[in-house]
XYZ file of C-alpha atoms in Angstrom:
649
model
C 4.021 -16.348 10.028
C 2.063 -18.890 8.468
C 3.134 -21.622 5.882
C 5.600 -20.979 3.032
C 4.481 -20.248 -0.296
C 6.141 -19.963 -3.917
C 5.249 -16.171 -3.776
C 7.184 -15.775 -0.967
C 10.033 -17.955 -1.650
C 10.278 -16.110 -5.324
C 10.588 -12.607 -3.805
C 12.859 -13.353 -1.237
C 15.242 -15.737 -3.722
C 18.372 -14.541 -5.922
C 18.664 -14.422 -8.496
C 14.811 -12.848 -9.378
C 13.061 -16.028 -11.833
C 9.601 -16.888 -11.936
C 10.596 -20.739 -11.562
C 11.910 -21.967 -7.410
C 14.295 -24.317 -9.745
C 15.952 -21.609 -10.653
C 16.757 -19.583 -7.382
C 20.339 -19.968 -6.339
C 20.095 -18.187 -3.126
C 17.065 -17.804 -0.670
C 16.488 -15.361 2.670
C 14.221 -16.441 5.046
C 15.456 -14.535 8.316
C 13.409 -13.150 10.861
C 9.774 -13.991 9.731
C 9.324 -15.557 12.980
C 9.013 -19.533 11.222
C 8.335 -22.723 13.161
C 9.245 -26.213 11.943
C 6.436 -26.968 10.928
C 6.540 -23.750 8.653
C 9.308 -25.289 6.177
C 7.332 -27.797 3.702
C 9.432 -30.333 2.108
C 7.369 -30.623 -0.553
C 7.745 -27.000 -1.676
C 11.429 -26.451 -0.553
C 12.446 -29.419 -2.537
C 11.502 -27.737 -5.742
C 14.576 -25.707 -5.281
C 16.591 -27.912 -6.840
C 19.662 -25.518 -7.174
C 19.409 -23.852 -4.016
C 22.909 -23.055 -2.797
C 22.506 -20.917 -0.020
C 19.818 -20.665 2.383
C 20.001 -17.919 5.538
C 17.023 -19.030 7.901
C 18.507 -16.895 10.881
C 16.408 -14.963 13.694
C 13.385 -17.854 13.290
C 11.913 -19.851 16.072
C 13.025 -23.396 15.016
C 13.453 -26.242 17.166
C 14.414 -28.751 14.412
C 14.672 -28.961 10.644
C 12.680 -31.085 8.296
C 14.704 -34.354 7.384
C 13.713 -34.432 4.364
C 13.389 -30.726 2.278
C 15.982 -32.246 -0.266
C 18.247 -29.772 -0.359
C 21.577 -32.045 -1.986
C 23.306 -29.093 -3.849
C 23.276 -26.392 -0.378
C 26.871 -25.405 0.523
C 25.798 -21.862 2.696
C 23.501 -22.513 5.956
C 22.555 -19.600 7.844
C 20.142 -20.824 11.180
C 21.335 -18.006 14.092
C 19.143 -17.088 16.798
C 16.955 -20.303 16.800
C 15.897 -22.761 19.098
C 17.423 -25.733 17.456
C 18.393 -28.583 20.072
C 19.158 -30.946 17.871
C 21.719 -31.003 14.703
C 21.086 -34.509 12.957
C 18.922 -33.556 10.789
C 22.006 -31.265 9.083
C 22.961 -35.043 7.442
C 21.122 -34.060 4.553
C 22.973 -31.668 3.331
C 26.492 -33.627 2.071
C 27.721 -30.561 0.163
C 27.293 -28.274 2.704
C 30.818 -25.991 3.205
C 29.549 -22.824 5.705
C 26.923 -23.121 8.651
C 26.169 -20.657 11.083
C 24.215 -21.931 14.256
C 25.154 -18.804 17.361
C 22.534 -17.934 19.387
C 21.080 -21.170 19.969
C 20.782 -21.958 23.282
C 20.100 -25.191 23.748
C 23.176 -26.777 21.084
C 26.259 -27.451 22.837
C 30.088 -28.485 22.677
C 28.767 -32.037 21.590
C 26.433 -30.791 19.023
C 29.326 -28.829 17.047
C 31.222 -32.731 17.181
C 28.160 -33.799 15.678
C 27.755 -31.351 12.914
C 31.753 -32.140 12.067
C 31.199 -35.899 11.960
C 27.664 -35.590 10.062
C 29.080 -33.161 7.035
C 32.774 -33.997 5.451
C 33.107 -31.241 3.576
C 32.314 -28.581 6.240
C 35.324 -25.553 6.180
C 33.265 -23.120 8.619
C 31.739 -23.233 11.584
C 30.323 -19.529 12.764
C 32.664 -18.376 10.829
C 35.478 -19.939 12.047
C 38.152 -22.422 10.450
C 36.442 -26.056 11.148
C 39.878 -27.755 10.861
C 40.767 -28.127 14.297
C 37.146 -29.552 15.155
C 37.886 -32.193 12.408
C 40.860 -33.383 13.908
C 39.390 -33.791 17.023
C 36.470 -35.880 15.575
C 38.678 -37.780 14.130
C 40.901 -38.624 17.336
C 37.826 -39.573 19.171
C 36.038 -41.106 16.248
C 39.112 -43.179 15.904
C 39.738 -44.253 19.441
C 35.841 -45.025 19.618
C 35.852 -47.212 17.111
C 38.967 -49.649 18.444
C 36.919 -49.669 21.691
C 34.063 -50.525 20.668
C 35.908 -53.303 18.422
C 37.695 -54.900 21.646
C 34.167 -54.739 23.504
C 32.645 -56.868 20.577
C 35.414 -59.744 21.185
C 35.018 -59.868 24.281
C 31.360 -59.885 23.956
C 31.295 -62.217 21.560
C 33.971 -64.707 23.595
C 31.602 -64.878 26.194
C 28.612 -66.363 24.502
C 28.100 -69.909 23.609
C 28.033 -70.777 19.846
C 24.238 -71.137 20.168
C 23.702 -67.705 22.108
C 25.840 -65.728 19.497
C 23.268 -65.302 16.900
C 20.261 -63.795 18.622
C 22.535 -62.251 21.671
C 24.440 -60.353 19.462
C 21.646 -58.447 17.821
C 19.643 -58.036 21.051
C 22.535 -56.804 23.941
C 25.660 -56.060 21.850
C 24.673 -52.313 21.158
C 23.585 -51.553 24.644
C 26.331 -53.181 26.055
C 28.224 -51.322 24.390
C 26.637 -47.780 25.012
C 26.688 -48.804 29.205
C 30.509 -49.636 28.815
C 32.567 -48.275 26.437
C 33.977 -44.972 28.058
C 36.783 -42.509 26.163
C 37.280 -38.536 26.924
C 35.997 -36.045 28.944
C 32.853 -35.839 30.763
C 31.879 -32.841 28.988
C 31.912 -34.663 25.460
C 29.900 -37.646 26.995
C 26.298 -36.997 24.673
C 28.822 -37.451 21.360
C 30.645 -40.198 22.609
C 28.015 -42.393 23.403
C 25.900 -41.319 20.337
C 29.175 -42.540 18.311
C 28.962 -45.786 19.761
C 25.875 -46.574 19.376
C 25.897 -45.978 15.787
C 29.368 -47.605 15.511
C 27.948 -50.786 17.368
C 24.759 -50.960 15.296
C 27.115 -50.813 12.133
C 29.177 -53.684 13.423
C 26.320 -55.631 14.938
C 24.758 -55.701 11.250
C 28.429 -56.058 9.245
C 28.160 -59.686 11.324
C 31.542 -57.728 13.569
C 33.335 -57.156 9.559
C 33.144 -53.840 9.021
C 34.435 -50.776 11.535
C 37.450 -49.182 11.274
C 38.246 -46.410 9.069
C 34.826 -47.240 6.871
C 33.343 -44.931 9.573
C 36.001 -41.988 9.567
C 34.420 -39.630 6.750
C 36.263 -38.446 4.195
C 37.737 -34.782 4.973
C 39.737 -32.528 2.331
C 43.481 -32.973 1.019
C 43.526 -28.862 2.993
C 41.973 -30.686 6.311
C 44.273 -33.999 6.296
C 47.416 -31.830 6.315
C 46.024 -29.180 9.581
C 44.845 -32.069 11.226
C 48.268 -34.511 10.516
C 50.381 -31.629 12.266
C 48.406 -31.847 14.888
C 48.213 -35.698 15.438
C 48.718 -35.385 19.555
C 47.013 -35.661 22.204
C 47.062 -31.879 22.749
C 45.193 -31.717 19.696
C 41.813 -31.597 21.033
C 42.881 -28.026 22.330
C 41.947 -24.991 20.528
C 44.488 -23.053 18.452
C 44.242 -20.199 20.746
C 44.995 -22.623 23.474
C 48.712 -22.335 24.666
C 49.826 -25.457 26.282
C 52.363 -25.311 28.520
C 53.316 -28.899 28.675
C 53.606 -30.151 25.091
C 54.229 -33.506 25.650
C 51.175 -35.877 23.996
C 51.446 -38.279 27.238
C 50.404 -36.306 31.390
C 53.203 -35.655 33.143
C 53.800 -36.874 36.048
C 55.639 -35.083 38.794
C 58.707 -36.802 40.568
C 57.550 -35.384 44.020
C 54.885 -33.200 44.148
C 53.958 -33.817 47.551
C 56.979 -33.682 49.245
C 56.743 -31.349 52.194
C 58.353 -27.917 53.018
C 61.829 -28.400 54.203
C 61.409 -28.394 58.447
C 57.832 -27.968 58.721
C 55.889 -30.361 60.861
C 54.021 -33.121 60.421
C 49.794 -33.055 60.185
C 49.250 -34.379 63.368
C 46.723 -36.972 62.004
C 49.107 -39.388 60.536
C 46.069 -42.034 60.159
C 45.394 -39.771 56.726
C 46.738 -41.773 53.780
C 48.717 -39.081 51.782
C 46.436 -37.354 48.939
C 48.421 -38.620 45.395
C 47.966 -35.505 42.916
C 49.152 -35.547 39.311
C 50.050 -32.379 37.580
C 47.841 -32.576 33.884
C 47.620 -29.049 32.343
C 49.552 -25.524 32.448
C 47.596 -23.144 30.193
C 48.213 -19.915 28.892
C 44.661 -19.460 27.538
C 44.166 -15.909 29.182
C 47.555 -14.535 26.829
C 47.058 -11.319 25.334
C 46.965 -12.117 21.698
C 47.472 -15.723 22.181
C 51.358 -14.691 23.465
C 53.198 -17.324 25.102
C 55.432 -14.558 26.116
C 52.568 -12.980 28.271
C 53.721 -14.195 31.773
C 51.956 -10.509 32.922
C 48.367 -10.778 32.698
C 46.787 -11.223 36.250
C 44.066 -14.364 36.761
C 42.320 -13.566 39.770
C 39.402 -16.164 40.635
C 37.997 -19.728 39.622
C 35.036 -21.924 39.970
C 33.833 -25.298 39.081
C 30.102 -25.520 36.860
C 27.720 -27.241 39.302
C 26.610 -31.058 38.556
C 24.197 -31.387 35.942
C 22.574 -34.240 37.198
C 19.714 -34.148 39.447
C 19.878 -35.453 42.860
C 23.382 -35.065 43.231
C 23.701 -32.340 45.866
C 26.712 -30.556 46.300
C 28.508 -32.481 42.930
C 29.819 -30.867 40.007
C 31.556 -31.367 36.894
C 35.062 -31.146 35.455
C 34.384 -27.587 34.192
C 36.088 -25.057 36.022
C 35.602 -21.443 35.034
C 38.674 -19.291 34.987
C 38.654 -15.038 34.749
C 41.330 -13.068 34.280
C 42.198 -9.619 31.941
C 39.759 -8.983 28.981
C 38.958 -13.243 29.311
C 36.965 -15.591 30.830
C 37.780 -18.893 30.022
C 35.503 -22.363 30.387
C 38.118 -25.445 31.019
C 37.369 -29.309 30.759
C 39.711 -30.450 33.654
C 40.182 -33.594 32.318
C 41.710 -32.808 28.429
C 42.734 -29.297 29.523
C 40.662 -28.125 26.779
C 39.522 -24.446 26.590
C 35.626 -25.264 25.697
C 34.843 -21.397 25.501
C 36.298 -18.417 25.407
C 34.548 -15.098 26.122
C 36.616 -11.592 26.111
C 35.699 -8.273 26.972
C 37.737 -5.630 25.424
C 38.824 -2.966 28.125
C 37.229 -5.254 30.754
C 39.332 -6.650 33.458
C 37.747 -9.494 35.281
C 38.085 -10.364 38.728
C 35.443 -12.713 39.809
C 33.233 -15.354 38.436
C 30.013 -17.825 39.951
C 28.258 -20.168 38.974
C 24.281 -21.086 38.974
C 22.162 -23.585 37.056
C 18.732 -22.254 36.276
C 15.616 -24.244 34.998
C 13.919 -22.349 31.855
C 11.118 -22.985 29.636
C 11.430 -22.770 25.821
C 8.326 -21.129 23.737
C 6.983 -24.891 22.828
C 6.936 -25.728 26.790
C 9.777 -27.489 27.259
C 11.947 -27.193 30.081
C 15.931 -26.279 29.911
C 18.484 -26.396 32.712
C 21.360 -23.695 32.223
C 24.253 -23.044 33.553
C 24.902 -19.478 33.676
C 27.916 -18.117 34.345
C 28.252 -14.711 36.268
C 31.461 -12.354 35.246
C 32.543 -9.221 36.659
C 35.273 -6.678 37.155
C 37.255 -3.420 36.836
C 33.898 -1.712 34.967
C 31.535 -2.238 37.855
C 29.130 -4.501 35.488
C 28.052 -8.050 35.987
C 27.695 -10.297 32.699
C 25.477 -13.364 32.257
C 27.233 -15.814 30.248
C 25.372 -18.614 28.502
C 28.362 -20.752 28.225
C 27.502 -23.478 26.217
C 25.352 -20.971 23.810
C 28.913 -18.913 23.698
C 26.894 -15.658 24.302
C 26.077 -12.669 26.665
C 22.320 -13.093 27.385
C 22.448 -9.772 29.953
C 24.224 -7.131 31.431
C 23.545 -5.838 35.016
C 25.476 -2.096 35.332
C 25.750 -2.976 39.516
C 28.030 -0.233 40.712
C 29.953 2.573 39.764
C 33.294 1.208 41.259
C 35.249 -2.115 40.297
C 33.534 -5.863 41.368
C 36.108 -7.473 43.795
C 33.151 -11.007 43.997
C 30.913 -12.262 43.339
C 28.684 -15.161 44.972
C 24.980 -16.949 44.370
C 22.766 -17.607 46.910
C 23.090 -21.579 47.382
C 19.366 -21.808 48.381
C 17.778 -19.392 45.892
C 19.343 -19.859 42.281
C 18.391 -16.011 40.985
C 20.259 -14.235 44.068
C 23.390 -12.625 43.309
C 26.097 -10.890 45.664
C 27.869 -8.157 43.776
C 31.010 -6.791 46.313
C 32.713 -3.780 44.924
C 35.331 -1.430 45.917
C 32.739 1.371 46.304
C 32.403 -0.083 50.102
C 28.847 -2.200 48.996
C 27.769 -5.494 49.009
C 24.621 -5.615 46.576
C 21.677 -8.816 46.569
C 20.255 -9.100 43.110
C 17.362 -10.962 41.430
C 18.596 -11.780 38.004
C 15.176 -13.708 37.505
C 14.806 -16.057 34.433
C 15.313 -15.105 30.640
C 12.761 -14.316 28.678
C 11.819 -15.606 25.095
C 14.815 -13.190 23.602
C 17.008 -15.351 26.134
C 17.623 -11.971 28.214
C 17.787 -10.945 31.999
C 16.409 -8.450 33.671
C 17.625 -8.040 36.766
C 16.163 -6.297 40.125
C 17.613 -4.869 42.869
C 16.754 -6.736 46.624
C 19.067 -5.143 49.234
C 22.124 -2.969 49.565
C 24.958 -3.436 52.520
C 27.213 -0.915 53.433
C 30.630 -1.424 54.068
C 33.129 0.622 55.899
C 35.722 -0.890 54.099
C 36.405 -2.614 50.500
C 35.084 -6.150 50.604
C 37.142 -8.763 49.483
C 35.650 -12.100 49.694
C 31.515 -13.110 50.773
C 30.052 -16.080 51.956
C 26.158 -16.496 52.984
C 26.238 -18.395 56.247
C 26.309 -22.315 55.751
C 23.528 -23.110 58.159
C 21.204 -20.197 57.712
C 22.393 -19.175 54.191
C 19.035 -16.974 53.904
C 19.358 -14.961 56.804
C 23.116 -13.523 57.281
C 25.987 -13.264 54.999
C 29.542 -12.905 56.133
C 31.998 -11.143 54.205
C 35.891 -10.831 54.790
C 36.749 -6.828 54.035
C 39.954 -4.945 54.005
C 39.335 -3.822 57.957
C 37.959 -7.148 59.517
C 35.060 -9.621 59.085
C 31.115 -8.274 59.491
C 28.341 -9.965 58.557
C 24.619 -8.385 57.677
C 20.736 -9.795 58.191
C 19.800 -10.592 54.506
C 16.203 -11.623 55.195
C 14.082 -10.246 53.001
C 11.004 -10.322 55.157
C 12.694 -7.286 56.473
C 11.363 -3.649 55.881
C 14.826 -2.102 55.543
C 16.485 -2.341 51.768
C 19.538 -0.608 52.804
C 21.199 -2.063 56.066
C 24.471 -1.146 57.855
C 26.872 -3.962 59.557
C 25.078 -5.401 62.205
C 28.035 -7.484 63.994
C 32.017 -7.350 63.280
C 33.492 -10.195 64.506
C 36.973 -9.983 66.763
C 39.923 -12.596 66.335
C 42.679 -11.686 69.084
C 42.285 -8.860 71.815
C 43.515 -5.442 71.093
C 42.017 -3.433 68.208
C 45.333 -3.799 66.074
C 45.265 -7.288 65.587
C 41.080 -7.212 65.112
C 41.281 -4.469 62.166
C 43.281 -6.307 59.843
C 41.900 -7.313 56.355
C 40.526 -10.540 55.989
C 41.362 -12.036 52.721
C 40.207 -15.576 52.766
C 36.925 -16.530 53.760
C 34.889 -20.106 53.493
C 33.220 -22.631 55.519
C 34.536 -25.821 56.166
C 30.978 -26.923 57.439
C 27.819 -26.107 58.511
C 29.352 -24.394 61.442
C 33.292 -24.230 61.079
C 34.149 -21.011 59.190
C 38.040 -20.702 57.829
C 39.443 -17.225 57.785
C 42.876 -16.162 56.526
C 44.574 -12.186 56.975
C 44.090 -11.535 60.509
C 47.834 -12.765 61.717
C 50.552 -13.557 59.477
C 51.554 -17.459 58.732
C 48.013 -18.629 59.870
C 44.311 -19.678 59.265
C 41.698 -19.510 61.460
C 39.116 -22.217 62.173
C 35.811 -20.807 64.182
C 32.652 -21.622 65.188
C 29.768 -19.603 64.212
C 27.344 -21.568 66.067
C 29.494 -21.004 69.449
C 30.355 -17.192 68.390
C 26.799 -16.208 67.470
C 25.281 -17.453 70.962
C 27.976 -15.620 72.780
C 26.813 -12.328 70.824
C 23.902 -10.514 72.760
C 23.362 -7.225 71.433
C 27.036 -6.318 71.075
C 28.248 -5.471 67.863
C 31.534 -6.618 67.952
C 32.091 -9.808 69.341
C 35.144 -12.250 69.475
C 35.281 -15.639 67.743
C 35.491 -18.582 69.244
C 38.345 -20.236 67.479
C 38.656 -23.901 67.010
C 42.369 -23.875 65.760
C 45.193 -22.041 63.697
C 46.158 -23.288 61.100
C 50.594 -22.942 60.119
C 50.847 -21.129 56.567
C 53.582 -19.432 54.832
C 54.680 -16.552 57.025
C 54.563 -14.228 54.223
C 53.409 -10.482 54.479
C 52.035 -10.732 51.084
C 48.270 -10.230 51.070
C 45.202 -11.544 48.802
C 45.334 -15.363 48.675
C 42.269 -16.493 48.106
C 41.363 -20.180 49.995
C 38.994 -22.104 49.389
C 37.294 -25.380 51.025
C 36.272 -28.922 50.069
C 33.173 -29.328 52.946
C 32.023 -32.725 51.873
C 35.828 -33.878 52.394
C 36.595 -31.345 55.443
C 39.699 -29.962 53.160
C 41.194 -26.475 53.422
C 43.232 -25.326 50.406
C 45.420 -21.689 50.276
C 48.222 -21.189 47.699
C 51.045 -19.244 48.720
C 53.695 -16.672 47.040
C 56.394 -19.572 46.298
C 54.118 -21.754 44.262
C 53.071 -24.307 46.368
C 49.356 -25.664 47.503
C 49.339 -26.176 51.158
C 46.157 -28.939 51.698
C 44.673 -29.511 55.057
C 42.390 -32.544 55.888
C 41.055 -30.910 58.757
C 38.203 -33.845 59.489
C 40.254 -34.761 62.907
C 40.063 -31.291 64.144
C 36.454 -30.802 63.607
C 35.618 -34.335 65.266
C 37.543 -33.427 68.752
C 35.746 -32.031 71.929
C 36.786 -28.293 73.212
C 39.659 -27.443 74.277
C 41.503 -28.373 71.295
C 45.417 -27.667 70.963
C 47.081 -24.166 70.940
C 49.378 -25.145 69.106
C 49.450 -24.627 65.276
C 48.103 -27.216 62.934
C 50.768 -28.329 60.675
C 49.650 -29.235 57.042
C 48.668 -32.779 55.870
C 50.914 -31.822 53.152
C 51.866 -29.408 50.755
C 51.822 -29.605 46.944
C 54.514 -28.349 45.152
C 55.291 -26.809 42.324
C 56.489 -29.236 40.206
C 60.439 -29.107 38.767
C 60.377 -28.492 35.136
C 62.153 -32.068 34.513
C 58.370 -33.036 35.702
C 57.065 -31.344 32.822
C 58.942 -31.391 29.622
C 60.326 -27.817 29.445
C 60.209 -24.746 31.883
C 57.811 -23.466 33.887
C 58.940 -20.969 36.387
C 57.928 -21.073 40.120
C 54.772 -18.209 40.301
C 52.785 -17.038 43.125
C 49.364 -19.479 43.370
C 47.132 -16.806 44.713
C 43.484 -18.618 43.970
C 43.808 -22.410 44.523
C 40.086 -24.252 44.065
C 38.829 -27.537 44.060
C 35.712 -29.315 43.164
C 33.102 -31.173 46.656
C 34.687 -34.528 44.930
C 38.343 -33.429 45.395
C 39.099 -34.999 42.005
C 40.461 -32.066 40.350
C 42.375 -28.876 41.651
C 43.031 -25.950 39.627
C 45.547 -22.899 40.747
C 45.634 -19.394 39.091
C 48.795 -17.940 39.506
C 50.401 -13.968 38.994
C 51.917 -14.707 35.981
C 49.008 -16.045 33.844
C 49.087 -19.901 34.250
C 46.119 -21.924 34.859
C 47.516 -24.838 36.424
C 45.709 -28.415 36.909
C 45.859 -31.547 38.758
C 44.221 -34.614 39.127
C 43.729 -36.833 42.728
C 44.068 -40.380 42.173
């Protein structure tokens, strides 16, 4: 499509006139337009322009400047618009539509709030609650910034103030002044810049509510009854703990009555706040659903480069027709993606590196969803859309896990007694996936939980199945695509003990691998290293265990644990509620032979008393329990459909 012309712009506008002044409403969709398509100088000529629908285009930006004053109806779907500023030109502007582009984010929709006052729909949903939480921040911004600027300005020397002020106030200011979650950090810091420049040129006169804009009679009322701090959650949010200050737990880390002591007392004691309880996987938003099942959880990796092993305060959470996308920090439900019929069981994370049509390079995170229909879906989170469906198997998805050394490989598990490797590859230009099949593992039993091998992730995986643990050659430089369990690893002598499930499954290190199922009221710490040179040819061999681990003595199965490797931490919930925590760094420092004797917990979180948390939450069965590498923030799915939170301080 080349340039816009009057022809054009009089066939496609309502109603019919020979004159663009004229034309009320104007359809540009799919004729495959580029920025530099839309002329100002032409577009401007529709001076009464109301609506404009310029969906299913190629646009990376709009024109600042097509003098559009009177449009209250903005269609721009399925773009490639990464930036929203340029939507300030439109004051009156009342609907705007912006899905399916895959670059805008969580920040941009603050953005478009804060740029247009009179906004009522987003997508087509109520832009209330947005407002009020552009207001909150907008708000708290703007006293921060204000204190920054006196003590700025009480630092400087009468003769400094002047010049100083003009030349280091604002990016002072932008370097220090810090308010919500990590997630929100692009609008933030693009509100205080602008908030600093106003004050640095008001001479430090004119902030405060001069820069809240103007909302509705409709919006002050929706956003007044919800003047909390629990008002930066969605509607279809359902807090648990209602109180607008955290809650902090009287003892949450007060041990089991008469269990031991960790044996490391050197540890100082980890200090864990409960923040959120969240209902946000209810069945029509039902605070009396205390039925629907959450099954697994995982943190989005780090954004930033050269950060290894880091990631953010977004955990991931799956459970019925929902998966769920949580800021850790607010306990704020950033997306919300439902399946109807589906149920999901597992969810993983990768971050992939894509280029747009005008050469620029992306990074995505890309979410990976599965469950009860046997079909994997590729969630563009921040986008809020599906980009790809991979139909993997003909059974239910128990997990799901990426390669950590190739970014495209995916490990679907499924009750069908397979473990399959996939290449979902990169989107194309229609932002879709097409995925290819690598190898397929068969299983002689359901598998439950996988986990590539730490120190040779690219040559064996290890996965934890309802009749033991095996692990498989996944090297690809191999002729065979189809490939049977080539060693099953033993934990105790006597084929009873060695064909029970394995349930848990992670590595604590390079080399120490924790396993949970094989005997009741323990976890297992081996060596892979020491159990893989013992092997030979046989194909079942024994492990060579480091140390058990005490755990409830429950026969209850399925309790996921999990690992922090950077901090040596083992984590396992149990069926009373509680997080037991191990900081197992002592045990992997000592020299063979290590103790018989069971290792006691460093301690064991609680679940806290409802005193601790403003009204009732009953004591549940924690059966996934992850953290992020940093240990800064925990989160616990339980059986009765709370997503529970804490914070490490």
């Amino acid at each position: 499509m080349g340039p816009l012309s009057a022809r054009l712009l009089m066939q496609r506008g309502r109603p019919k006139s020979d004159r663009l002044g004229k034309i009320r409403s104007l359809d540009l969709s799919g004729l495959k337009l580029h920025s530099e398509h839309l002329d100002p100088k032409l577009l401007s000529r529709l001076k009464q322009l109301q609506e404009l629908d310029l969906s299913n285009n190629q646009l990376e930006t709009l024109p600042a400047n097509l003098g559009l004053s009177h449009l209250r109806i903005l269609r721009c779907a399925n773009n490639q618009l990464g930036d929203v500023t340029a939507f300030c030109q439109f004051p009156q502007l009342e609907e705007l539509s912006l899905e399916g582009n895959p670059f805008l984010t969580v920040n941009d929709n603050l953005k478009v709030s804060f740029l247009l006052p009179k906004l009522r729909k987003v997508n087509g949903k109520d832009a209330s609650s947005t407002s009020s939480q552009v207001e909150n921040l907008n708000r708290e911004l703007t006293s921060r910034v204000t204190a920054h600027w006196e003590k700025f300005m009480a630092s400087l020397s009468p003769e400094e103030k002047a010049e100083k002020a003009q030349a280091d106030f604002v990016r002072s200011a932008i370097r220090d002044v810090r308010y919500g979650p990590e997630s929100l950090s692009e609008f933030t810091q693009w509100r205080v810049q602008m908030i600093s420049e106003e004050l640095v040129a008001s001479g430090g006169t004119q902030v405060h509510e001069a820069d809240i804009p103007e909302r509705s009679p409709k919006a002050t009322v929706t956003q007044e009854s919800r003047a909390s701090s629990v008002a930066l959650k969605r509607p279809d949010d359902i807090p648990l703990n209602l109180s607008p200050k955290k809650r902090v737990c009287t003892s949450p880390l007060a041990q089991v009555e008469g269990s031991p002591v960790a044996s490391d007392s050197s540890q100082p004691a980890l200090k864990l706040e409960p923040l959120h309880f969240l209902q946000c996987h209810s069945k029509n938003n039902s605070p009396q659903d205390l039925e629907t099942q959450l099954w697994a959880c995982a943190f989005e990796p780090a954004w930033e480069e050269g950060h290894a092993g880091a990631t953010s305060q977004t955990v991931a959470t799956c459970g019925g027709e929902a998966v769920c996308v949580i800021d850790c920090q607010t306990g704020i439900v950033l997306h919300k993606y439902k399946t109807p019929g589906e149920e999901f069981f597992s969810v993983a994370w990768t971050a992939l590196t894509v280029v747009t049509q005008a050469g620029h390079k992306k990074r995505w995170s890309v979410l990976a969803a599965a469950g009860l229909r046997g079909q994997v879906r590729l969630l563009h989170v921040r986008a809020g859309f599906c980009c790809g469906v991979i139909r993997a198997h003909k059974r239910a998805i128990a997990t799901l896990c990426f390669s950590p050394t190739h970014e495209t490989h995916l490990f679907t598990a499924s009750y069908d007694k397979r473990i399959i490797l996939w290449d979902i590859g990169v989107p194309n230009h229609d932002y879709e996936f097409q995925a290819s099949q690598l190898l397929t593992l068969d299983t002689t039993s359901t598998p439950l939980r996988v986990c590539p091998v730490a120190s040779c992730p690219d040559a064996y995986l290890l996965a934890g199945c309802e009749s033991g643990c095996c692990c498989w050659d996944v090297r690809l430089d191999q002729p065979q695509k189809r490939r049977v369990c080539e060693v099953e690893f033993v934990f105790s002598e006597g084929s009873e003990v060695s064909g029970r499930r394995v349930d848990g499954l992670a590595f604590v290190n390079e080399d120490v691998v924790a396993s949970k199922g094989n005997s009741f009221g323990t976890i297992c710490l081996w060596s892979w290293s020491q159990t893989w040179v013992g092997r030979g040819s046989q194909s079942t061999v024994a492990v060579v265990v480091l140390a058990r681990l005490q755990w409830s003595p429950t026969e209850l199965a399925y309790f996921s644990l999990s690992t922090c490797p950077d901090k040596g931490i083992v984590l396992c919930g149990d069926e009373e509620g509680n997080v037991w925590i191990y900081d197992v760094r002592h045990i992997l420092m000592q020299q063979p032979p290590l103790p018989a004797a069971l290792q006691a917990p460093t301690q064991i979180l609680k679940w806290p008393q409802p005193r601790a948390l403003g009204q009732t939450v009953t004591k549940t069965m924690v059966n996934t329990v992850v953290a992020n590498p940093t240990f800064t923030y925990l989160t616990a799915l339980t059986d009765s459909n709370i997503v529970a939170i804490w914070k490490r301080h």
